[in-house]
């Protein structure tokens, strides 16, 4: 088992006396900044004018432009959307960094794929909580935390690793455990997970199941319950206790069917295609496609989103969820 870091492993209080700027106040930004502030750190927000800026002010933060916040800070955590980071970095962050400052990320994309190349005299680290920002904040407020990964890309001062560890403690993650990774490993595995399994794999598996039932003449509403709605119950069990707990809880009929039919759907060639997806991530082909599309105004992104939003399963689900107001209650 890889080493897990806890509170007692953070021996150097590397953020003490440092001015911290969190750039962006969205999902991750609000959670990092509020948790760090509650742990006694000096945090300001760098953001463009707009909804997030108003929210940060409401939450009691001093809010500046990205350039001004960077100028004031020793440590700058960049938590704006990945596709916008390169432009904002070049225009507002890089010109305002001084030798010995640190920049940090919540995901390794731009550093790993080279769309941001920091100067050699800057520390570069990452802290990536393994959950959405709202959970990061909610667990912290309850006295717990979401685990996090950290990595150091560039250690100009000799303090980069201490800073990264202090940050994991600042956001609360060392209460439950923190793992070390590299920018390469975090970026490639994160992209693979979301593309092949969590997001791309799951949505397309569910849609294919829905279409199979509807095309065979079953009611779309019944198909929705069987292939989408009940997915949460199954995933929750896997989340709590792995495949074993899930298979223990389902009926023997369901478990038997799992063993017989799972391998007929997820055949060995599915893994071959997963390897192709991984190759596109590793070679940078996916990053290039995403970045080029962003630069062109995201035409492919918007077309693919519109196509998916038009799928029958979405309209059927919207109606059925009206019967189930509990699905939107916080668990
Ligand atoms: P969000 O989309 O939730 O928030 C982005 C924030 O950046 C908003 O406050 C937005 O403000 C601001 N912003 C956008 N463009 C600019 C700009 N040009 N100048 C200044 N501010 C800007 O992002 P996430 O929190 O989801 O993602 C941030 C980073 O965290 C990414 O690197 C992501 O990969 C990583 N991450 C995200 C996770 C998640 O669960 N969401 C999990 C782990 C890592 P406005 O309101 O004005 O648009
Ligand atoms: Mg991701
Ligand atoms: Mg059933």
GROMACS .gro file of N, CA and C and ligand atoms in nm, residues 82 107 186 190-191 194, ligand 2:
model
   19
   82UNK      N    1  -1.014   2.438  -1.695
   82UNK     CA    2  -0.887   2.398  -1.755
   82UNK      C    3  -0.860   2.467  -1.889
  107UNK      N    4  -0.575   2.027  -1.090
  107UNK     CA    5  -0.570   1.920  -1.192
  107UNK      C    6  -0.448   1.951  -1.278
  186UNK      N    7  -0.164   1.189  -1.236
  186UNK     CA    8  -0.296   1.245  -1.201
  186UNK      C    9  -0.373   1.282  -1.327
  190UNK      N   10  -0.692   1.066  -1.442
  190UNK     CA   11  -0.817   1.141  -1.425
  190UNK      C   12  -0.894   1.145  -1.557
  191UNK      N   13  -0.824   1.178  -1.665
  191UNK     CA   14  -0.890   1.184  -1.796
  191UNK      C   15  -0.941   1.046  -1.837
  194UNK      N   16  -1.260   0.948  -1.628
  194UNK     CA   17  -1.384   1.017  -1.666
  194UNK      C   18  -1.430   0.980  -1.806
  333LIG    MG1   19  -1.137   1.547  -1.429
   0.00000   0.00000   0.00000
